Short mmCIF file of C-alpha atoms in Angstrom, two decimals:
data_model
loop_
_atom_site.label_atom_id
_atom_site.label_comp_id
_atom_site.label_asym_id
_atom_site.label_seq_id
_atom_site.Cartn_x
_atom_site.Cartn_y
_atom_site.Cartn_z
CA MET U 5 58.99 22.41 80.01
CA ASP U 6 56.68 23.30 82.68
CA ARG U 7 53.92 20.93 81.58
CA PRO U 8 53.33 18.36 78.90
CA ASN U 9 51.83 20.62 76.07
CA ALA U 10 50.35 17.50 74.69
CA ALA U 11 47.54 18.75 72.08
CA TYR U 12 43.62 17.43 72.20
CA ILE U 13 41.85 15.86 69.12
CA GLU U 14 38.46 15.91 69.80
CA LYS U 15 37.13 12.97 67.81
CA LEU U 16 38.98 10.07 67.59
CA PRO U 17 38.55 7.31 64.59
CA ALA U 18 36.59 4.61 66.03
CA ASP U 19 36.34 1.98 64.09
CA THR U 20 40.03 1.73 62.60
CA VAL U 21 42.09 -1.34 61.38
CA LEU U 22 44.40 -0.83 65.07
CA ALA U 23 40.80 0.21 67.08
CA ARG U 24 39.71 -3.05 66.06
CA ALA U 25 42.37 -5.03 66.49
CA ALA U 26 44.10 -3.61 69.67
CA ARG U 27 40.54 -3.43 71.40
CA PRO U 28 40.17 -7.44 72.95
CA VAL U 29 43.78 -7.56 72.80
CA LEU U 30 44.36 -4.94 75.34
CA ALA U 31 41.32 -5.93 77.47
CA GLU U 32 42.65 -9.18 78.24
CA MET U 33 46.16 -8.44 78.79
CA ALA U 34 44.59 -5.45 80.69
CA ALA U 35 42.83 -7.88 83.14
CA GLU U 36 46.62 -9.70 83.71
CA ILE U 37 47.97 -6.19 85.26
CA GLU U 38 44.55 -5.05 86.36
CA SER U 39 46.42 -4.93 90.40
CA GLU U 40 49.20 -3.90 89.21
CA PRO U 41 50.17 0.08 89.64
CA VAL U 42 50.66 0.36 85.56
CA SER U 43 48.88 1.92 82.28
CA LEU U 44 48.45 -0.11 79.20
CA ILE U 45 47.94 2.44 76.48
CA LEU U 46 47.14 2.74 72.66
CA THR U 47 47.63 5.53 70.49
CA ASP U 48 47.68 6.02 67.00
CA ALA U 49 50.60 6.95 64.04
CA THR U 50 50.70 10.70 65.78
CA GLY U 51 51.37 9.53 69.13
CA THR U 52 47.42 10.15 69.79
CA VAL U 53 45.88 8.49 72.76
CA LEU U 54 42.99 6.58 71.65
CA GLN U 55 42.58 3.83 74.67
CA ARG U 56 43.78 3.66 78.66
CA TYR U 57 43.65 0.65 80.51
CA THR U 58 44.74 1.99 84.53
CA GLY U 59 43.65 -0.80 87.55
CA ASP U 60 45.54 1.67 90.08
CA ARG U 61 43.16 4.90 90.42
CA GLU U 62 45.37 7.24 92.35
CA LEU U 63 47.68 5.92 88.81
CA ALA U 64 45.29 7.16 86.89
CA VAL U 65 44.49 10.36 88.73
CA THR U 66 48.55 11.33 88.32
CA LEU U 67 48.05 10.00 84.37
CA ASP U 68 45.21 13.04 83.64
CA CYS U 69 47.65 15.33 85.21
CA VAL U 70 49.82 15.38 82.69
CA ASP U 71 47.07 14.33 79.81
CA LEU U 72 48.25 11.57 79.01
CA ALA U 73 44.56 10.18 78.60
CA PRO U 74 42.59 8.89 75.41
CA GLY U 75 42.60 12.73 73.50
CA PHE U 76 46.08 14.45 74.06
CA ARG U 77 48.98 14.17 71.35
CA TYR U 78 51.82 12.80 73.05
CA ALA U 79 54.11 13.72 70.16
CA GLU U 80 57.78 13.96 70.60
CA SER U 81 57.85 17.44 69.31
CA GLU U 82 55.04 18.31 72.00
CA VAL U 83 56.20 16.74 75.15
CA GLY U 84 59.72 15.81 74.42
CA THR U 85 60.98 12.47 75.19
CA ASN U 86 58.43 9.74 76.64
CA GLY U 87 58.29 6.24 75.10
CA ILE U 88 55.54 7.73 72.77
CA GLY U 89 56.78 10.15 70.72
CA THR U 90 60.38 8.36 71.28
CA ALA U 91 59.29 5.14 69.89
CA LEU U 92 58.10 6.98 67.12
CA GLU U 93 60.86 8.89 66.17
CA VAL U 94 63.74 6.19 66.20
CA GLY U 95 61.61 3.90 64.75
CA ALA U 96 62.21 0.94 67.36
CA PRO U 97 61.29 -1.06 70.87
CA LEU U 98 62.28 1.53 74.30
CA LEU U 99 61.83 2.04 77.95
CA ILE U 100 62.31 5.53 78.57
CA ARG U 101 63.44 6.21 83.06
CA GLY U 102 62.54 8.53 84.79
CA ASP U 103 65.22 10.99 84.21
CA GLU U 104 65.93 10.70 80.57
CA HIS U 105 62.28 12.45 80.18
CA TYR U 106 62.66 16.09 79.38
CA ASN U 107 59.88 17.49 80.96
CA GLY U 108 59.84 17.83 84.41
CA LEU U 109 56.76 16.36 85.41
CA LEU U 110 57.51 13.62 83.13
CA ARG U 111 60.53 12.12 85.39
CA LYS U 112 58.22 10.73 88.37
CA PHE U 113 57.13 8.37 85.21
CA SER U 114 58.89 5.61 83.65
CA CYS U 115 57.07 4.14 80.09
CA ALA U 116 58.53 1.86 77.58
CA GLY U 117 57.08 1.59 74.37
CA ALA U 118 56.42 -0.63 71.10
CA LEU U 119 56.07 0.23 67.76
CA VAL U 120 52.16 -1.45 65.92
CA THR U 121 53.02 -1.79 62.47
CA HIS U 122 50.57 -3.19 59.22
CA PRO U 123 51.46 -7.36 59.28
CA VAL U 124 50.99 -7.31 55.36
CA THR U 125 51.88 -3.59 53.99
CA GLY U 126 54.64 -2.68 56.80
CA THR U 127 52.54 0.60 57.39
CA LEU U 128 52.91 2.39 61.02
CA LEU U 129 49.75 2.07 62.94
CA GLY U 130 50.66 3.39 65.88
CA VAL U 131 51.92 2.48 69.73
CA VAL U 132 52.18 0.24 72.22
CA ASP U 133 52.71 2.10 75.56
CA LEU U 134 52.83 0.64 79.23
CA THR U 135 53.38 3.45 81.98
CA THR U 136 53.85 3.30 85.61
CA LEU U 137 55.80 5.07 88.64
CA GLU U 138 59.59 5.72 88.39
CA ARG U 139 60.02 4.18 91.23
CA ASN U 140 58.02 0.68 89.94
CA THR U 141 60.57 0.69 86.78
CA ASN U 142 60.84 -2.91 85.59
CA THR U 143 63.38 -3.93 82.08
CA LEU U 144 59.78 -6.06 82.12
CA LEU U 145 58.15 -3.42 80.77
CA LEU U 146 59.89 -3.81 77.35
CA SER U 147 58.91 -7.02 77.19
CA PHE U 148 54.98 -6.45 78.02
CA ALA U 149 54.58 -3.81 75.20
CA LYS U 150 56.42 -6.11 72.19
CA LEU U 151 53.99 -8.70 73.72
CA ALA U 152 50.98 -6.76 73.08
CA ALA U 153 52.16 -4.88 69.85
CA SER U 154 52.93 -8.56 68.31
CA ARG U 155 49.44 -10.25 69.55
CA ILE U 156 47.49 -7.02 67.68
CA LYS U 157 49.78 -7.37 64.85
CA ASP U 158 48.78 -11.24 64.73
CA ARG U 159 45.06 -9.96 65.74
CA ILE U 160 44.98 -8.19 62.60
CA LEU U 161 46.61 -10.56 60.08
CA ALA U 162 43.66 -12.54 61.22
CA GLU U 163 41.12 -10.14 60.35
CA THR U 164 42.46 -9.37 56.98
CA ASP U 165 42.28 -12.87 55.88
CA GLU U 166 38.65 -12.69 56.61
CA LEU U 167 38.73 -9.75 54.93
CA ASP U 168 40.91 -11.08 51.34
CA ARG U 169 39.18 -14.28 52.25
CA ALA U 170 35.79 -13.17 51.70
CA LEU U 171 36.29 -10.13 48.41
CA LEU U 172 37.84 -13.48 47.09
CA ARG U 173 35.01 -15.82 47.41
CA ASP U 174 33.18 -12.66 46.00
CA TYR U 175 35.76 -12.91 42.77
CA HIS U 176 35.35 -16.34 41.76
CA ALA U 177 31.69 -16.19 41.80
CA ALA U 178 31.96 -12.63 39.59
CA CYS U 179 33.72 -14.56 36.95
CA GLN U 180 31.42 -18.26 37.76
CA ARG U 181 28.64 -15.94 36.85
CA SER U 182 30.02 -14.22 34.02
CA SER U 183 32.57 -15.08 31.48
CA ARG U 184 33.34 -10.70 31.05
CA PRO U 185 36.11 -8.76 32.43
CA VAL U 186 35.84 -9.14 36.21
CA ILE U 187 38.01 -7.27 38.75
CA ALA U 188 38.65 -7.55 42.77
CA VAL U 189 39.82 -4.48 44.54
CA GLY U 190 40.98 -4.19 48.18
CA ASP U 191 43.65 -2.12 50.91
CA GLU U 192 46.46 -4.68 49.54
CA VAL U 193 44.00 -6.75 46.96
CA LEU U 194 43.78 -6.25 43.03
CA MET U 195 43.05 -9.37 40.48
CA MET U 196 41.59 -9.59 37.89
CA ASN U 197 40.63 -12.78 35.45
CA ALA U 198 42.19 -13.79 32.52
CA ARG U 199 39.55 -12.02 30.24
CA THR U 200 40.12 -9.25 31.42
CA GLN U 201 43.53 -9.61 30.22
CA GLN U 202 42.59 -11.10 26.79
CA LYS U 203 39.81 -7.88 26.29
CA PHE U 204 42.38 -5.33 26.68
CA ASP U 205 45.53 -4.15 25.99
CA SER U 206 49.05 -3.42 28.31
CA ARG U 207 47.25 0.57 28.37
CA ASP U 208 43.64 0.27 28.53
CA GLN U 209 44.45 -2.52 31.55
CA ALA U 210 46.61 -0.21 33.10
CA ALA U 211 43.72 2.83 32.39
CA ILE U 212 41.27 0.78 33.95
CA ILE U 213 43.25 -0.21 36.79
CA ASP U 214 44.22 3.37 37.90
CA ARG U 215 39.85 4.24 37.54
CA THR U 216 39.71 0.70 39.19
CA ARG U 217 41.80 2.08 42.20
CA ASP U 218 39.42 5.44 42.21
CA SER U 219 36.95 2.93 43.92
CA ARG U 220 39.26 1.94 47.34
CA GLY U 221 37.09 2.77 50.12
CA ARG U 222 33.40 3.14 48.00
CA THR U 223 31.15 1.76 51.03
CA GLU U 224 28.02 2.33 48.36
CA ALA U 225 27.56 0.24 44.42
CA PHE U 226 28.12 2.72 41.30
CA THR U 227 28.74 2.56 37.85
CA THR U 228 30.72 4.46 35.81
CA LEU U 229 31.76 5.29 31.69
CA ALA U 230 36.01 4.80 31.45
CA ASP U 231 37.51 5.77 27.92
CA LEU U 232 40.60 4.17 27.56
CA PRO U 233 43.65 4.86 25.53
CA SER U 234 42.26 2.26 22.57
CA GLY U 235 39.36 4.98 21.95
CA ILE U 236 36.93 1.78 24.20
CA THR U 237 34.39 3.55 25.95
CA ALA U 238 34.55 0.49 29.41
CA ARG U 239 31.80 0.37 31.62
CA LEU U 240 32.91 -0.20 35.79
CA SER U 241 30.41 -1.51 37.67
CA TYR U 242 31.53 -1.33 41.21
CA GLN U 243 30.32 -3.34 44.34
CA PRO U 244 31.27 -3.76 47.73
CA THR U 245 32.15 -7.13 49.58
CA PHE U 246 31.76 -6.44 53.60
CA VAL U 247 32.50 -8.44 56.94
CA ALA U 248 30.44 -7.67 59.17
CA GLY U 249 30.27 -3.82 58.50
CA ARG U 250 33.56 -3.89 58.13
CA LEU U 251 34.24 -2.60 54.05
CA ALA U 252 36.49 -5.38 52.58
CA GLY U 253 36.76 -4.58 48.70
CA GLY U 254 35.51 -4.52 46.41
CA ILE U 255 34.39 -5.97 42.69
CA VAL U 256 34.80 -4.58 39.83
CA ARG U 257 32.86 -5.78 36.39
CA VAL U 258 33.73 -4.07 33.05
CA ARG U 259 31.47 -4.10 30.24
CA GLU U 260 32.90 -2.83 26.65
CA GLN U 261 30.05 0.56 26.10
CA VAL U 262 32.01 1.47 22.61
CA ALA U 263 33.24 -1.30 20.29
CA LYS U 264 36.83 -0.43 18.93
CA ALA U 265 35.55 -1.10 15.32
CA HIS U 266 32.72 1.69 16.28
CA THR U 267 34.52 4.12 17.98
CA LEU U 268 35.41 7.83 16.36
CA ASP U 269 38.70 8.51 14.57
CA VAL U 270 41.10 9.87 17.23
CA GLY U 271 43.93 9.37 14.84
CA ARG U 272 43.67 12.80 13.73
CA PRO U 273 44.15 14.98 15.93
CA LEU U 274 41.97 18.18 15.38
CA ALA U 275 43.13 21.94 16.32
CA LEU U 276 40.81 23.45 18.33
CA HIS U 277 41.65 27.23 20.35
CA SER U 278 43.50 26.54 23.53
CA ILE U 279 42.91 22.65 24.03
CA VAL U 280 46.40 20.70 24.43
CA GLY U 281 47.14 17.10 24.15
CA SER U 282 46.94 14.33 22.09
CA SER U 283 46.90 10.76 24.19
CA ALA U 284 44.75 8.72 22.51
CA GLN U 285 42.40 9.08 25.49
CA TRP U 286 42.38 12.97 25.86
CA ARG U 287 42.08 13.05 21.68
CA HIS U 288 39.12 10.42 21.81
CA THR U 289 37.45 12.97 24.73
CA VAL U 290 37.63 15.95 22.23
CA ARG U 291 36.05 14.18 19.74
CA GLY U 292 33.51 12.97 21.10
CA VAL U 293 32.12 16.48 22.58
CA VAL U 294 32.53 18.06 18.84
CA ASP U 295 30.85 15.38 17.76
CA VAL U 296 28.27 15.96 19.70
CA CYS U 297 28.06 19.53 19.40
CA THR U 298 28.02 19.33 15.80
CA ARG U 299 24.73 17.11 15.52
CA ARG U 300 23.28 19.73 18.85
CA GLU U 301 22.69 16.38 20.66
CA TRP U 302 21.82 17.74 24.36
CA LEU U 303 24.99 17.03 26.45
CA VAL U 304 26.14 16.04 30.39
CA LEU U 305 29.59 16.54 30.12
CA ASP U 306 30.97 14.64 33.54
CA GLY U 307 33.96 15.20 35.44
CA GLU U 308 36.05 15.82 38.77
CA PRO U 309 37.01 19.32 38.78
CA GLY U 310 39.69 20.92 36.97
CA VAL U 311 39.75 18.39 34.55
CA GLY U 312 38.92 21.51 31.93
CA LYS U 313 35.34 20.77 31.27
CA THR U 314 34.65 24.44 30.18
CA ALA U 315 37.45 25.00 28.26
CA LEU U 316 36.07 22.29 27.00
CA LEU U 317 32.68 23.35 25.43
CA ARG U 318 33.97 26.90 25.18
CA ALA U 319 36.58 25.46 22.46
CA ALA U 320 33.89 23.02 21.01
CA HIS U 321 31.44 25.34 20.54
CA THR U 322 33.89 27.57 18.39
CA HIS U 323 35.25 24.98 16.43
CA VAL U 324 31.78 23.94 15.23
CA ARG U 325 29.31 26.46 15.86
CA ASP U 326 31.85 29.71 15.76
CA GLY U 327 29.64 32.98 16.24
CA HIS U 328 26.55 31.70 17.66
CA ASP U 329 25.65 32.75 21.05
CA PHE U 330 27.12 30.45 23.54
CA ALA U 331 25.95 31.24 27.18
CA VAL U 332 27.77 29.38 29.68
CA LEU U 333 26.20 30.34 32.94
CA ASP U 334 27.10 28.96 35.95
CA ALA U 335 25.35 27.72 38.67
CA ALA U 336 27.52 28.07 41.34
CA THR U 337 28.33 31.05 41.17
CA LEU U 338 24.47 32.23 39.93
CA ASP U 339 21.04 31.82 42.42
CA ALA U 340 18.91 29.41 41.63
CA VAL U 341 16.06 31.79 41.01
CA GLU U 342 18.17 34.45 38.46
CA LEU U 343 20.22 30.87 37.18
CA LEU U 344 16.84 29.95 35.86
CA GLU U 345 15.92 33.08 34.06
CA GLN U 346 19.19 33.82 32.52
CA VAL U 347 18.90 29.91 31.31
CA ALA U 348 14.87 31.24 29.66
CA THR U 349 16.22 34.33 28.25
CA ALA U 350 18.71 32.56 26.85
CA LEU U 351 16.83 30.19 25.30
CA ASP U 352 14.19 32.75 24.11
CA VAL U 353 16.25 34.23 21.60
CA GLY U 354 17.62 31.30 20.61
CA SER U 355 21.40 30.98 22.10
CA ASP U 356 23.11 27.98 23.01
CA VAL U 357 23.27 27.04 27.18
CA ALA U 358 25.64 25.20 29.23
CA VAL U 359 25.39 24.70 33.29
CA VAL U 360 28.33 24.26 34.53
CA HIS U 361 28.82 22.81 38.25
CA ALA U 362 24.81 21.36 37.83
CA HIS U 363 25.51 19.24 40.75
CA VAL U 364 26.00 22.22 42.89
CA LEU U 365 21.59 22.75 42.11
CA ARG U 366 19.24 21.23 45.47
CA ASN U 367 16.76 18.63 43.94
CA ASP U 368 13.87 21.17 43.62
CA ASP U 369 16.19 23.18 41.52
CA LEU U 370 17.16 20.51 39.53
CA SER U 371 13.47 19.51 38.72
CA ALA U 372 12.39 23.39 38.39
CA LEU U 373 15.47 23.34 35.38
CA SER U 374 13.91 20.04 34.53
CA GLU U 375 10.24 21.69 33.71
CA LEU U 376 12.06 24.79 32.01
CA LEU U 377 14.48 22.47 29.55
CA GLN U 378 10.60 20.05 28.97
CA THR U 379 9.24 23.05 27.33
CA VAL U 380 12.22 23.87 25.37
CA ARG U 381 11.76 20.86 24.37
CA LEU U 382 8.04 20.57 23.14
CA ASP U 383 7.79 24.22 21.70
CA SER U 384 11.03 24.77 19.90
CA PRO U 385 11.57 25.05 15.80
CA SER U 386 13.38 23.06 14.31
CA ASP U 387 16.73 25.11 14.81
CA GLU U 388 16.96 23.23 18.45
CA PRO U 389 19.81 25.02 20.48
CA TRP U 390 22.43 22.28 22.13
CA VAL U 391 22.27 22.18 25.86
CA VAL U 392 25.29 21.08 27.90
CA LEU U 393 24.81 20.36 31.84
CA SER U 394 28.28 20.02 33.00
CA MET U 395 28.73 18.56 36.21
CA HIS U 396 30.72 16.23 38.75
CA VAL U 397 27.79 13.67 38.63
CA SER U 398 29.12 11.49 42.08
CA HIS U 399 29.04 14.16 43.90
CA GLY U 400 25.64 15.82 44.61
CA VAL U 401 22.96 14.49 41.70
CA SER U 402 21.35 11.20 41.29
CA ASP U 403 21.74 9.07 38.21
CA THR U 404 18.10 8.63 38.52
CA HIS U 405 16.99 12.41 38.19
CA PRO U 406 14.31 13.11 36.16
CA ILE U 407 16.64 15.93 34.10
CA LEU U 408 18.77 13.36 32.48
CA ARG U 409 16.46 12.09 30.70
CA LEU U 410 16.68 14.91 28.59
CA PHE U 411 20.26 13.78 27.48
CA PRO U 412 20.67 11.66 25.61
CA LYS U 413 24.43 10.78 25.71
CA THR U 414 26.77 11.82 28.52
CA ILE U 415 30.61 12.05 28.26
CA ILE U 416 33.41 11.87 31.07
CA VAL U 417 36.70 13.88 31.08
CA PRO U 418 38.71 11.70 31.92
CA PRO U 419 41.39 13.25 35.31
CA LEU U 420 44.74 14.16 34.18
CA ARG U 421 46.19 11.05 36.16
CA HIS U 422 44.90 8.95 34.17
CA HIS U 423 46.58 10.67 30.97
CA LEU U 424 49.84 12.29 32.21
CA GLU U 425 51.56 11.83 29.18
CA ASP U 426 49.51 15.18 28.36
CA ILE U 427 51.39 16.86 30.61
CA PRO U 428 54.60 17.63 28.52
CA GLU U 429 52.50 19.09 26.45
CA LEU U 430 50.29 21.12 28.53
CA VAL U 431 53.95 22.63 30.60
CA THR U 432 55.00 23.95 27.12
CA HIS U 433 51.20 25.26 27.06
CA PHE U 434 50.73 27.02 30.11
CA LEU U 435 54.54 28.35 30.65
CA GLY U 436 53.82 29.66 27.29
CA ILE U 437 50.79 31.86 28.76
CA ALA U 438 52.37 32.84 31.86
CA ALA U 439 56.08 33.80 30.81
CA GLU U 440 55.30 34.61 27.16
CA GLY U 441 57.46 31.36 25.71
CA LYS U 442 60.64 32.21 27.53
CA VAL U 443 61.16 29.55 29.65
CA SER U 444 61.53 26.01 28.95
CA MET U 445 60.91 22.95 31.18
CA SER U 446 63.61 19.87 31.27
CA THR U 447 62.57 16.81 30.85
CA ALA U 448 63.84 15.75 34.00
CA ALA U 449 61.86 18.06 36.07
CA SER U 450 58.96 17.20 32.97
CA ASN U 451 58.95 13.99 33.84
CA GLN U 452 59.26 14.89 38.13
CA LEU U 453 55.31 16.09 37.55
CA MET U 454 54.45 12.86 35.87
CA ARG U 455 55.00 11.27 38.66
CA MET U 456 51.76 12.75 40.82
CA SER U 457 48.85 12.52 40.83
CA TRP U 458 47.74 16.16 40.57
CA ARG U 459 43.66 14.92 41.81
CA GLY U 460 43.62 19.10 41.15
CA ASN U 461 43.57 18.36 37.92
CA ILE U 462 44.52 20.64 34.66
CA ALA U 463 43.78 23.56 37.10
CA HIS U 464 46.35 23.00 39.78
CA LEU U 465 49.16 21.88 37.06
CA ARG U 466 48.61 25.40 35.43
CA THR U 467 48.48 27.23 39.50
CA VAL U 468 51.89 25.73 39.31
CA LEU U 469 53.06 26.84 36.24
CA ASP U 470 52.09 30.15 36.87
CA GLU U 471 53.54 30.33 39.77
CA ILE U 472 56.85 29.43 38.37
CA GLY U 473 56.32 32.11 35.71
CA ARG U 474 56.14 34.55 38.31
CA ARG U 475 59.11 33.64 39.51
CA ARG U 476 61.17 32.51 36.42
CA ARG U 477 60.83 34.60 33.55
CA SER U 478 64.22 33.13 31.39
CA GLY U 479 65.58 29.98 31.02
CA VAL U 480 65.31 25.97 31.32
CA ILE U 481 63.58 24.76 34.40
CA GLU U 482 65.13 21.98 36.31
CA PRO U 483 63.88 19.69 39.39
CA GLN U 484 65.41 21.64 41.67
CA ASP U 485 63.61 24.62 40.35
CA LEU U 486 60.05 23.06 40.77
CA PRO U 487 57.75 24.40 44.23
CA PRO U 488 57.65 21.89 47.42
CA GLU U 489 54.47 20.12 46.36
CA CYS U 490 56.39 18.59 42.61
CA HIS U 491 58.72 16.87 44.48
CA ALA U 492 56.22 14.98 47.24
CA THR U 493 54.50 11.68 45.07
CA THR U 494 52.72 11.11 47.99
CA ARG U 495 49.23 10.12 46.64
CA ARG U 496 46.83 10.89 49.89
CA THR U 497 44.86 14.30 50.66
CA LEU U 498 47.46 16.15 52.31
CA THR U 499 46.01 18.89 55.18
CA GLN U 500 46.86 21.68 55.22
CA LEU U 501 49.40 21.80 58.58
CA GLU U 502 51.27 18.52 56.30
CA ALA U 503 51.80 20.27 53.12
CA LEU U 504 53.76 23.64 55.02
CA GLU U 505 55.57 20.77 56.75
CA ARG U 506 56.42 19.24 53.44
CA ASP U 507 57.61 22.26 52.04
CA ALA U 508 59.80 23.02 54.88
CA VAL U 509 61.35 19.38 54.93
CA VAL U 510 61.99 20.16 50.36
CA ASP U 511 63.15 23.74 51.08
CA ALA U 512 65.32 22.70 53.99
CA LEU U 513 67.17 19.68 51.59
CA ALA U 514 67.16 22.34 48.40
CA LEU U 515 68.89 24.64 50.52
CA HIS U 516 71.10 22.57 51.73
CA GLY U 517 72.15 19.98 48.28
CA GLY U 518 69.96 17.54 49.66
CA ASP U 519 71.91 16.33 52.68
CA LYS U 520 69.54 15.05 54.44
CA ALA U 521 70.90 15.67 58.24
CA ALA U 522 72.14 19.17 57.38
CA ALA U 523 68.43 19.35 56.17
CA ALA U 524 67.73 18.06 59.49
CA ARG U 525 69.41 19.98 61.83
CA SER U 526 68.65 22.96 59.84
CA LEU U 527 65.09 22.06 60.96
CA GLY U 528 65.30 21.93 64.33
CA MET U 529 64.60 17.80 64.12
CA SER U 530 66.33 14.44 64.18
CA ARG U 531 67.34 12.67 61.07
CA ALA U 532 64.64 9.52 62.70
CA THR U 533 62.10 12.74 61.76
CA ILE U 534 63.37 13.61 58.57
CA TYR U 535 63.73 10.58 57.32
CA ARG U 536 59.92 9.61 57.97
CA LYS U 537 58.62 12.61 56.91
CA ILE U 538 60.15 12.05 53.81
CA ARG U 539 58.96 8.50 53.48
CA ASP U 540 55.32 9.67 54.48
CA PHE U 541 55.19 12.39 52.02
CA GLY U 542 57.56 10.54 49.46
CA VAL U 543 59.16 13.08 48.99
CA VAL U 544 61.78 12.95 45.60
CA PHE U 545 65.20 15.47 45.23
#
């Protein structure tokens, strides 16, 4: 290499757990070595420099010449062997002397890197690095870096304790003020009171906890409904807890919205065309939509993208009002004026109407739609049309918007991760379409699909199965036949680059029969790197 090829990241995160804890620690320790020709550097877990303290002006200029400065990423894959990137690769503190650097321009430096991990979870957060000119190399560099990393961990632990204490305080207060079920949720904390355990069986508790986890990181209060496996509808009210502007977590109060004795009969599954699933929660949702359609009660159908809202509406309408016109109009593809015109035209001829993706409409367009529907309500004959808004309420529409007053009922379609037990039936159904019934899936492969979070919901599952059907036109699908993304169980959303890395790792493992060393060699990476990526991506092989 002629010079380091460190990528530059324009926007660095300013308010992370690592940055907050490290700032006072490194400032204090930098003051201790202010007169020394040493630079104290903090990076994140990718090797991107977040902070740099350098008292020696000559050294600062020299570091700038090799881009060892805030915003630049010193990963081993980009600049070769160095105290930051190599420490990340091997997962241990180390000292890199000048002649050990791969890059010629870096051989004038010696550097010591020590990992900073979260004291509670063990998650890798970043690296503390001390860099000096090669002539000043001293084994104390590594000792000082390890001391700085240890102090940062202590500071994180103190902050974590403070946040957890605040969350615990609000949890106890909520339990004392109410006899209802209460749950506390934080980054590493999940607590539920005895009332929650008494009120809900184990399956309902699991569904509530799963839905509660979705609130992690939310900084605003909100209320949502959760249809539980038993048929109960629970109202979950979330209130965040803050400490000096920092989010500690939140308190979720749970209230039973529909008593079990009064829920719809979910024991007999309804046979709706193209609608698949036999879990209690899914049957409860389907029957609820059919029941509302039967009564022609205006409905808001809420749910994440890809959960099957439009398919469910079409199937329920066909089941209940077969032969009656049903105009399904997409707010995401129609101009607002055109949408209103088509809604008016459909209602004029007595058609039932569904406006899907209504959450993308601006407030003034929603108000215009509200006025139009209000007129229909006042002027329509006794044979009132069925009107539905399909939306994702938390992504655009305020729950106080006047249009919602026209719709007495809201049903939430659960995300696929809340009824994973329906995946085998969905797989059979979609493979039957994609491969004309000539392909089946083994139990092991189906179980692997049930380990995924499916953030794209049923639409995502269908896309995956369609792709499998194009590649495999007969026989039994085994785990190794699944696409790379199905071998990763990480819950976080991957960037495009991370997804490409994950696919490359899975393909290499498949090619070499799961041999991690051989897979690493074929990818040109170290064994430490492939083990880290397998762990980070949750690769199962």
